[in-house]
């Protein structure tokens, strides 16, 4: 029996079984206000108790007439004044009531008693008396309800429910079902109440069939709810899905093994599957279902999927464009038509989010090219068979040029000087984006003068005849604002002063938007925090503001173990332990060990970035490094003491002293004489100065910024080794089209031997390998001495050009093509640009979980005899 048929049968059964006890004609009952006998203030109960009784009597089937006053009987609510029952009956006659109910509440200490009487308006019958007593104010309402039930029993000769039973349930406990229904032992036996319970049980969705039966007993009715539970799902299966694996489709639905078999739930999950496919451009998807009934009230559910063909965009139509052809507009938007390689790429796939953004992109495009009245409607999408047709409706309007440009209002600089800073003056046609950027530029100028809340309002005036737009940047500078307080929050480890010293704004000083942005950028570059929130709130007066900096710290200590491979080092293993924010002071400490096929190196380094709370950094490094060169082995021990000072944003100057003791041995017989002269211990005592500018947005796979440096090293402060070395390097990362990046890099150096000192081979210049001229082997580009032996040069030049293309959205994987050129020169050789060595190639770089990975292939353009024409270059960093 279906749910609806069972419901109807149950309701009809209840109605006929209870119809005999229902009054054939409506009974009208008037309930008078109750008298209150209490030392407490309970006067509000005079009207509240009758209202509760009226409510329950009405549910039992009584009609409650509106109360009318009877002045001749001296009756006026809520104060009750009567002398006898006859007078009460007369009140009933006046109000058209069949029965009258009145009574009183008596409260002594914490106990109460309810006394009520009911009398028939017509006839000589004496009143019926009712009495309920209890304890505590919390039980008073229940007592009033019981009083109303007792009156109902007498009034309608109703039967009382003495017991409620649940039968047929197997999984769902009796107590759970009894919490759903309102029928309780002691209640009046009413068809409406049972009908409500029936609906409530069905609404849970757990039951297929429900029957309600009533059995008569000596003290009242026993109500029996006979239920049949819906099956549970033993297994959910999919069929027909060829494009997507089961687990992909299952992620879209919420019916699982053990769920109740609910048809409405199944229909909802069919829609979920259809939506999943439509989001992936399968708009002809059809889904049905099959149910296989099993023993033990279980069932298997199968979703039958007919995928259809993938729906792709056949054409994109622009309706109303004349200034720009369809081809130009299609290049602007992200949504693309199906192409020849659509099976390999995502061209032709519909992404509704991108499509909605495309309308805004087109709108902005027109308004940024002089069409200030242009309108772009919502894209219209039509589905026909396996294709999608998209239409953009465009109203271009006339094209406006830039007219007069002015700045008015509160000026902090001369008008001419402010106008010079506006970019819109250099535009021929009106450009809304340039106007917006000019507004931000003026806002920054005013904020740097302390006017944090300056209002810049560009007012435009169109001349439809001349087709020009005059622009007036109206300024209201308001008050100059001072930083009253700077409140740092969220830092549990990093000390306040570490954060404050990076900020370029200070308490009691004028507000500066530029300096504030610069300080926040410096905080991000520390890499101590996952998130930095900046907020300004009003201070103690209109010219003061409170700056709140709230940070979310992240782990700054790391222990790593990993390895890698490079064409120079071959395989190597590396372990390191480091802390970038030691004791919350911003200090950096690192211990690192690396063991490879050609070298073994141990390093201990420490840096204090703010020595004596000044922007002077100081640190040291100790190392032990053994390296096997082609013709000899070098085992060196030493250390460096360094200082650095920030002279401007992204710019620092460094000064360091280094001491190195190198032991040269295992020299090949065919090595150059200059190398053989180094056999034994060699001491290098040197001082170096460095000027560095680094504005890159990240150290690996940077997309913008510059990295320049100039280094001068003088060796010869004692020891055997003496030289002066100069190295200059410059690099630019330039954003290009389609999120690609151009990289221009140049490097050059010169070294001269000190008088009476030795310039060792390992301090000369070589080129070749992944970090200089790719395609050549490491140290392949060198000079030769008078005997024809390979030695390093005393000068070199190197140039690299790269075109970097992101292969993943997060920029962690990029592809590249490159052109390298450079050469090494020795004493007496001229630096002839015409004889630079050249190579081209391609590769990819991945910031992997194990560290930076580079795989690049270089091809030598000017191969000489004995040289290889090309080679792969590998470099894999460690998890550090």
Tab-separated table of N, CA and C in Angstrom, residues 59 370 526 539 565:
chain	number	residue	atom	x	y	z
A	59	UNK	N	-9.442	23.046	21.042
A	59	UNK	CA	-8.845	21.900	20.358
A	59	UNK	C	-9.717	20.658	20.495
A	370	UNK	N	37.257	54.816	-24.621
A	370	UNK	CA	36.520	55.993	-25.027
A	370	UNK	C	35.023	55.842	-25.134
A	526	UNK	N	59.463	39.176	5.569
A	526	UNK	CA	60.089	38.437	6.670
A	526	UNK	C	59.772	36.948	6.590
A	539	UNK	N	40.613	57.417	16.533
A	539	UNK	CA	41.293	57.589	17.802
A	539	UNK	C	40.480	58.422	18.778
A	565	UNK	N	70.506	16.208	-7.520
A	565	UNK	CA	71.433	15.825	-8.569
A	565	UNK	C	71.712	17.057	-9.412
